[in-house]
Structure formats: structure tokens, C-alpha cells
Amino acid sequence: MNIKNLATIIVAALLAASAAFGQTITIMGQVGSLTDTQISMTCGPDIWNIKRDATTTVTNGTLAVGNTVTVQCLSTDAQKVPGNAQKKEAPQ
């Protein structure tokens, strides 16, 4: 592999990494569980696990289990668990 191709690959990887890190996202949903280090929220059919730290802020609502709140955090601090958050019983 020549140096020019390697440099192009490195620059592309750095641009992709800088785009993914440092962005803030806003999530609105119902608080399912709450600890000192994590917030779990139901947003539609998905569950979001959000790391609580100095960059995590509640922009609307009161942070308590069962309440609907809006949370702003770094995109790297939130993990979406896709699927049906409210499991339905299978018909028999």
C-alpha cells in the first residue's frame, strides 16, 4: 500500500470519528429506572440507556421513575436498545 492511499484512509477515519463523537442528542421518554450512574428511558418501542455524568442534563420534567422527561447528553453516552419496550402477550 503506498503512502498516499494510507494517508487518505487515515484522514477518512479521523473525519468519521470526529463526526460520531462530541455531538449532543435529545431524548424524550418515560423514565423506567434510575441510578446514580444511569438513566433508562422508554421512547416509543425502544429503550435508551443513558450514562449520567456532568454532560447529561434534564431539559424538561422532573427526573424520577415513571415521569416523562427530556434529557440531553453526548451521543456517546446513550445506547439505544431497539425492540418492543412493552412486551405484548402472544395470542393463543
mmCIF file of N, CA and C in Angstrom:
data_model
loop_
_atom_site.group_PDB
_atom_site.id
_atom_site.type_symbol
_atom_site.label_atom_id
_atom_site.label_comp_id
_atom_site.label_asym_id
_atom_site.label_seq_id
_atom_site.Cartn_x
_atom_site.Cartn_y
_atom_site.Cartn_z
ATOM 1 N N MET A 1 0.870 -1.174 0.000
ATOM 2 C CA MET A 1 0.000 0.000 0.000
ATOM 3 C C MET A 1 0.911 1.229 0.000
ATOM 4 N N ASN A 2 0.628 2.147 -0.899
ATOM 5 C CA ASN A 2 1.510 3.316 -0.924
ATOM 6 C C ASN A 2 1.067 4.342 0.119
ATOM 7 N N ILE A 3 1.947 5.274 0.386
ATOM 8 C CA ILE A 3 1.748 6.266 1.438
ATOM 9 C C ILE A 3 0.518 7.131 1.173
ATOM 10 N N LYS A 4 0.265 7.489 -0.070
ATOM 11 C CA LYS A 4 -0.875 8.348 -0.395
ATOM 12 C C LYS A 4 -2.203 7.669 -0.041
ATOM 13 N N ASN A 5 -2.333 6.385 -0.357
ATOM 14 C CA ASN A 5 -3.555 5.647 -0.020
ATOM 15 C C ASN A 5 -3.723 5.510 1.493
ATOM 16 N N LEU A 6 -2.631 5.240 2.182
ATOM 17 C CA LEU A 6 -2.679 5.108 3.631
ATOM 18 C C LEU A 6 -3.094 6.431 4.284
ATOM 19 N N ALA A 7 -2.550 7.529 3.804
ATOM 20 C CA ALA A 7 -2.901 8.844 4.342
ATOM 21 C C ALA A 7 -4.379 9.149 4.101
ATOM 22 N N THR A 8 -4.898 8.784 2.947
ATOM 23 C CA THR A 8 -6.309 9.009 2.625
ATOM 24 C C THR A 8 -7.211 8.210 3.558
ATOM 25 N N ILE A 9 -6.855 6.980 3.829
ATOM 26 C CA ILE A 9 -7.630 6.126 4.730
ATOM 27 C C ILE A 9 -7.616 6.698 6.153
ATOM 28 N N ILE A 10 -6.471 7.156 6.605
ATOM 29 C CA ILE A 10 -6.361 7.714 7.953
ATOM 30 C C ILE A 10 -7.196 8.982 8.084
ATOM 31 N N VAL A 11 -7.130 9.858 7.095
ATOM 32 C CA VAL A 11 -7.916 11.098 7.133
ATOM 33 C C VAL A 11 -9.405 10.785 7.139
ATOM 34 N N ALA A 12 -9.839 9.836 6.322
ATOM 35 C CA ALA A 12 -11.255 9.458 6.284
ATOM 36 C C ALA A 12 -11.706 8.898 7.633
ATOM 37 N N ALA A 13 -10.883 8.082 8.253
ATOM 38 C CA ALA A 13 -11.227 7.505 9.560
ATOM 39 C C ALA A 13 -11.311 8.592 10.626
ATOM 40 N N LEU A 14 -10.411 9.546 10.600
ATOM 41 C CA LEU A 14 -10.447 10.636 11.577
ATOM 42 C C LEU A 14 -11.673 11.519 11.390
ATOM 43 N N LEU A 15 -12.056 11.788 10.163
ATOM 44 C CA LEU A 15 -13.259 12.582 9.903
ATOM 45 C C LEU A 15 -14.514 11.857 10.385
ATOM 46 N N ALA A 16 -14.573 10.561 10.147
ATOM 47 C CA ALA A 16 -15.728 9.778 10.601
ATOM 48 C C ALA A 16 -15.797 9.748 12.126
ATOM 49 N N ALA A 17 -14.667 9.599 12.779
ATOM 50 C CA ALA A 17 -14.633 9.559 14.236
ATOM 51 C C ALA A 17 -15.026 10.911 14.831
ATOM 52 N N SER A 18 -14.569 11.999 14.247
ATOM 53 C CA SER A 18 -14.921 13.313 14.785
ATOM 54 C C SER A 18 -16.399 13.615 14.589
ATOM 55 N N ALA A 19 -17.000 13.073 13.547
ATOM 56 C CA ALA A 19 -18.436 13.276 13.328
ATOM 57 C C ALA A 19 -19.262 12.496 14.343
ATOM 58 N N ALA A 20 -18.779 11.348 14.772
ATOM 59 C CA ALA A 20 -19.536 10.496 15.698
ATOM 60 C C ALA A 20 -19.408 10.936 17.148
ATOM 61 N N PHE A 21 -18.297 11.551 17.519
ATOM 62 C CA PHE A 21 -18.064 11.909 18.915
ATOM 63 C C PHE A 21 -18.347 13.385 19.152
ATOM 64 N N GLY A 22 -18.810 13.691 20.351
ATOM 65 C CA GLY A 22 -18.994 15.071 20.733
ATOM 66 C C GLY A 22 -20.323 15.683 20.355
ATOM 67 N N GLN A 23 -21.175 14.975 19.655
ATOM 68 C CA GLN A 23 -22.473 15.523 19.302
ATOM 69 C C GLN A 23 -23.452 15.286 20.447
ATOM 70 N N THR A 24 -24.317 16.257 20.684
ATOM 71 C CA THR A 24 -25.332 16.075 21.707
ATOM 72 C C THR A 24 -26.627 15.614 21.057
ATOM 73 N N ILE A 25 -27.362 14.792 21.783
ATOM 74 C CA ILE A 25 -28.663 14.332 21.330
ATOM 75 C C ILE A 25 -29.688 14.623 22.415
ATOM 76 N N THR A 26 -30.936 14.713 22.005
ATOM 77 C CA THR A 26 -32.035 14.953 22.925
ATOM 78 C C THR A 26 -32.984 13.771 22.846
ATOM 79 N N ILE A 27 -33.317 13.212 24.000
ATOM 80 C CA ILE A 27 -34.198 12.050 24.076
ATOM 81 C C ILE A 27 -35.357 12.387 25.000
ATOM 82 N N MET A 28 -36.579 12.160 24.526
ATOM 83 C CA MET A 28 -37.760 12.382 25.355
ATOM 84 C C MET A 28 -38.457 11.051 25.555
ATOM 85 N N GLY A 29 -38.780 10.729 26.793
ATOM 86 C CA GLY A 29 -39.460 9.480 27.077
ATOM 87 C C GLY A 29 -39.767 9.337 28.553
ATOM 88 N N GLN A 30 -40.264 8.159 28.887
ATOM 89 C CA GLN A 30 -40.636 7.868 30.271
ATOM 90 C C GLN A 30 -39.485 7.159 30.965
ATOM 91 N N VAL A 31 -39.147 7.622 32.166
ATOM 92 C CA VAL A 31 -38.052 7.046 32.934
ATOM 93 C C VAL A 31 -38.491 5.685 33.473
ATOM 94 N N GLY A 32 -37.742 4.645 33.115
ATOM 95 C CA GLY A 32 -38.052 3.294 33.583
ATOM 96 C C GLY A 32 -37.277 2.932 34.831
ATOM 97 N N SER A 33 -36.000 3.313 34.868
ATOM 98 C CA SER A 33 -35.175 3.085 36.050
ATOM 99 C C SER A 33 -34.132 4.179 36.135
ATOM 100 N N LEU A 34 -33.606 4.348 37.343
ATOM 101 C CA LEU A 34 -32.731 5.472 37.609
ATOM 102 C C LEU A 34 -31.717 5.073 38.669
ATOM 103 N N THR A 35 -30.434 5.284 38.375
ATOM 104 C CA THR A 35 -29.376 5.086 39.363
ATOM 105 C C THR A 35 -28.483 6.322 39.350
ATOM 106 N N ASP A 36 -27.464 6.327 40.192
ATOM 107 C CA ASP A 36 -26.524 7.449 40.215
ATOM 108 C C ASP A 36 -25.705 7.539 38.936
ATOM 109 N N THR A 37 -25.593 6.430 38.212
ATOM 110 C CA THR A 37 -24.738 6.403 37.022
ATOM 111 C C THR A 37 -25.481 6.206 35.718
ATOM 112 N N GLN A 38 -26.782 5.890 35.752
ATOM 113 C CA GLN A 38 -27.504 5.589 34.513
ATOM 114 C C GLN A 38 -28.984 5.933 34.604
ATOM 115 N N ILE A 39 -29.544 6.347 33.455
ATOM 116 C CA ILE A 39 -30.975 6.573 33.300
ATOM 117 C C ILE A 39 -31.445 5.632 32.200
ATOM 118 N N SER A 40 -32.505 4.875 32.452
ATOM 119 C CA SER A 40 -33.121 4.050 31.414
ATOM 120 C C SER A 40 -34.475 4.658 31.099
ATOM 121 N N MET A 41 -34.682 4.940 29.802
ATOM 122 C CA MET A 41 -35.909 5.594 29.373
ATOM 123 C C MET A 41 -36.572 4.804 28.259
ATOM 124 N N THR A 42 -37.911 4.781 28.260
ATOM 125 C CA THR A 42 -38.680 4.186 27.180
ATOM 126 C C THR A 42 -39.106 5.307 26.248
ATOM 127 N N CYS A 43 -38.744 5.164 24.994
ATOM 128 C CA CYS A 43 -39.069 6.164 23.981
ATOM 129 C C CYS A 43 -39.669 5.412 22.797
ATOM 130 N N GLY A 44 -40.999 5.421 22.698
ATOM 131 C CA GLY A 44 -41.657 4.610 21.670
ATOM 132 C C GLY A 44 -41.429 3.143 21.992
ATOM 133 N N PRO A 45 -41.056 2.356 20.991
ATOM 134 C CA PRO A 45 -40.820 0.936 21.240
ATOM 135 C C PRO A 45 -39.409 0.632 21.761
ATOM 136 N N ASP A 46 -38.565 1.649 21.843
ATOM 137 C CA ASP A 46 -37.160 1.452 22.196
ATOM 138 C C ASP A 46 -36.870 1.860 23.637
ATOM 139 N N ILE A 47 -35.791 1.305 24.153
ATOM 140 C CA ILE A 47 -35.290 1.676 25.474
ATOM 141 C C ILE A 47 -33.930 2.332 25.274
ATOM 142 N N TRP A 48 -33.718 3.466 25.923
ATOM 143 C CA TRP A 48 -32.439 4.161 25.876
ATOM 144 C C TRP A 48 -31.769 4.040 27.235
ATOM 145 N N ASN A 49 -30.511 3.632 27.249
ATOM 146 C CA ASN A 49 -29.694 3.613 28.458
ATOM 147 C C ASN A 49 -28.716 4.771 28.342
ATOM 148 N N ILE A 50 -28.836 5.719 29.269
ATOM 149 C CA ILE A 50 -28.064 6.948 29.199
ATOM 150 C C ILE A 50 -27.140 7.031 30.406
ATOM 151 N N LYS A 51 -25.867 7.247 30.133
ATOM 152 C CA LYS A 51 -24.867 7.402 31.198
ATOM 153 C C LYS A 51 -25.061 8.771 31.849
ATOM 154 N N ARG A 52 -25.114 8.802 33.174
ATOM 155 C CA ARG A 52 -25.251 10.067 33.905
ATOM 156 C C ARG A 52 -23.874 10.589 34.268
ATOM 157 N N ASP A 53 -23.564 11.786 33.787
ATOM 158 C CA ASP A 53 -22.332 12.458 34.160
ATOM 159 C C ASP A 53 -22.549 13.964 34.051
ATOM 160 N N ALA A 54 -21.487 14.738 34.088
ATOM 161 C CA ALA A 54 -21.597 16.195 34.097
ATOM 162 C C ALA A 54 -22.196 16.753 32.806
ATOM 163 N N THR A 55 -22.129 15.996 31.709
ATOM 164 C CA THR A 55 -22.656 16.485 30.432
ATOM 165 C C THR A 55 -24.118 16.111 30.213
ATOM 166 N N THR A 56 -24.710 15.336 31.116
ATOM 167 C CA THR A 56 -26.109 14.914 30.994
ATOM 168 C C THR A 56 -26.998 15.914 31.720
ATOM 169 N N THR A 57 -27.988 16.451 30.998
ATOM 170 C CA THR A 57 -28.889 17.411 31.621
ATOM 171 C C THR A 57 -30.342 17.072 31.302
ATOM 172 N N VAL A 58 -31.206 17.325 32.266
ATOM 173 C CA VAL A 58 -32.647 17.178 32.077
ATOM 174 C C VAL A 58 -33.158 18.553 31.668
ATOM 175 N N THR A 59 -33.693 18.648 30.444
ATOM 176 C CA THR A 59 -34.126 19.949 29.938
ATOM 177 C C THR A 59 -35.616 20.194 30.136
ATOM 178 N N ASN A 60 -36.373 19.132 30.441
ATOM 179 C CA ASN A 60 -37.806 19.298 30.668
ATOM 180 C C ASN A 60 -38.292 18.159 31.563
ATOM 181 N N GLY A 61 -39.006 18.492 32.620
ATOM 182 C CA GLY A 61 -39.558 17.486 33.516
ATOM 183 C C GLY A 61 -38.696 17.278 34.747
ATOM 184 N N THR A 62 -39.215 16.443 35.637
ATOM 185 C CA THR A 62 -38.515 16.101 36.868
ATOM 186 C C THR A 62 -38.034 14.659 36.761
ATOM 187 N N LEU A 63 -36.748 14.445 36.980
ATOM 188 C CA LEU A 63 -36.151 13.123 36.826
ATOM 189 C C LEU A 63 -36.565 12.212 37.981
ATOM 190 N N ALA A 64 -37.528 11.331 37.715
ATOM 191 C CA ALA A 64 -38.000 10.348 38.675
ATOM 192 C C ALA A 64 -38.632 9.206 37.890
ATOM 193 N N VAL A 65 -38.579 8.008 38.433
ATOM 194 C CA VAL A 65 -39.144 6.835 37.761
ATOM 195 C C VAL A 65 -40.630 7.067 37.493
ATOM 196 N N GLY A 66 -41.034 6.816 36.245
ATOM 197 C CA GLY A 66 -42.421 6.974 35.835
ATOM 198 C C GLY A 66 -42.727 8.312 35.189
ATOM 199 N N ASN A 67 -41.876 9.308 35.399
ATOM 200 C CA ASN A 67 -42.102 10.626 34.807
ATOM 201 C C ASN A 67 -41.633 10.669 33.356
ATOM 202 N N THR A 68 -42.262 11.527 32.570
ATOM 203 C CA THR A 68 -41.814 11.782 31.210
ATOM 204 C C THR A 68 -40.889 12.989 31.249
ATOM 205 N N VAL A 69 -39.670 12.814 30.720
ATOM 206 C CA VAL A 69 -38.656 13.862 30.764
ATOM 207 C C VAL A 69 -37.967 13.979 29.408
ATOM 208 N N THR A 70 -37.263 15.075 29.244
ATOM 209 C CA THR A 70 -36.397 15.274 28.084
ATOM 210 C C THR A 70 -34.975 15.383 28.603
ATOM 211 N N VAL A 71 -34.091 14.551 28.056
ATOM 212 C CA VAL A 71 -32.697 14.501 28.501
ATOM 213 C C VAL A 71 -31.794 14.847 27.330
ATOM 214 N N GLN A 72 -30.795 15.667 27.595
ATOM 215 C CA GLN A 72 -29.790 15.992 26.594
ATOM 216 C C GLN A 72 -28.454 15.432 27.075
ATOM 217 N N CYS A 73 -27.763 14.732 26.160
ATOM 218 C CA CYS A 73 -26.492 14.107 26.529
ATOM 219 C C CYS A 73 -25.618 13.962 25.291
ATOM 220 N N LEU A 74 -24.377 13.572 25.502
ATOM 221 C CA LEU A 74 -23.488 13.281 24.387
ATOM 222 C C LEU A 74 -23.960 12.006 23.698
ATOM 223 N N SER A 75 -23.815 11.971 22.385
ATOM 224 C CA SER A 75 -24.258 10.789 21.641
ATOM 225 C C SER A 75 -23.510 9.530 22.076
ATOM 226 N N THR A 76 -22.290 9.690 22.561
ATOM 227 C CA THR A 76 -21.508 8.536 23.008
ATOM 228 C C THR A 76 -21.975 8.002 24.358
ATOM 229 N N ASP A 77 -22.789 8.801 25.088
ATOM 230 C CA ASP A 77 -23.266 8.388 26.410
ATOM 231 C C ASP A 77 -24.629 7.704 26.374
ATOM 232 N N ALA A 78 -25.228 7.594 25.198
ATOM 233 C CA ALA A 78 -26.560 7.000 25.083
ATOM 234 C C ALA A 78 -26.508 5.766 24.192
ATOM 235 N N GLN A 79 -27.168 4.715 24.652
ATOM 236 C CA GLN A 79 -27.232 3.480 23.880
ATOM 237 C C GLN A 79 -28.697 3.106 23.697
ATOM 238 N N LYS A 80 -29.097 2.952 22.440
ATOM 239 C CA LYS A 80 -30.478 2.588 22.123
ATOM 240 C C LYS A 80 -30.591 1.076 22.018
ATOM 241 N N VAL A 81 -31.569 0.523 22.738
ATOM 242 C CA VAL A 81 -31.861 -0.903 22.664
ATOM 243 C C VAL A 81 -33.146 -1.039 21.854
ATOM 244 N N PRO A 82 -33.035 -1.366 20.557
ATOM 245 C CA PRO A 82 -34.239 -1.419 19.732
ATOM 246 C C PRO A 82 -35.139 -2.579 20.108
ATOM 247 N N GLY A 83 -36.407 -2.414 19.804
ATOM 248 C CA GLY A 83 -37.337 -3.501 20.053
ATOM 249 C C GLY A 83 -38.590 -3.022 20.732
ATOM 250 N N ASN A 84 -39.388 -3.965 21.134
ATOM 251 C CA ASN A 84 -40.659 -3.652 21.754
ATOM 252 C C ASN A 84 -40.443 -3.482 23.247
ATOM 253 N N ALA A 85 -40.461 -2.240 23.714
ATOM 254 C CA ALA A 85 -40.232 -1.960 25.133
ATOM 255 C C ALA A 85 -41.362 -2.500 25.993
ATOM 256 N N GLN A 86 -42.574 -2.495 25.465
ATOM 257 C CA GLN A 86 -43.714 -3.010 26.200
ATOM 258 C C GLN A 86 -44.118 -4.331 25.558
ATOM 259 N N LYS A 87 -43.628 -5.405 26.129
ATOM 260 C CA LYS A 87 -43.880 -6.730 25.573
ATOM 261 C C LYS A 87 -45.373 -7.050 25.645
ATOM 262 N N LYS A 88 -45.890 -7.545 24.536
ATOM 263 C CA LYS A 88 -47.294 -7.929 24.496
ATOM 264 C C LYS A 88 -47.385 -9.443 24.576
ATOM 265 N N GLU A 89 -48.429 -9.900 25.226
ATOM 266 C CA GLU A 89 -48.622 -11.336 25.353
ATOM 267 C C GLU A 89 -49.034 -11.913 24.003
ATOM 268 N N ALA A 90 -48.450 -13.026 23.653
ATOM 269 C CA ALA A 90 -48.746 -13.654 22.368
ATOM 270 C C ALA A 90 -50.169 -14.214 22.376
ATOM 271 N N PRO A 91 -50.891 -14.026 21.256
ATOM 272 C CA PRO A 91 -52.254 -14.585 21.199
ATOM 273 C C PRO A 91 -52.223 -16.094 21.239
ATOM 274 N N GLN A 92 -53.260 -16.665 21.832
ATOM 275 C CA GLN A 92 -53.279 -18.126 21.952
ATOM 276 C C GLN A 92 -54.349 -18.735 21.091
#
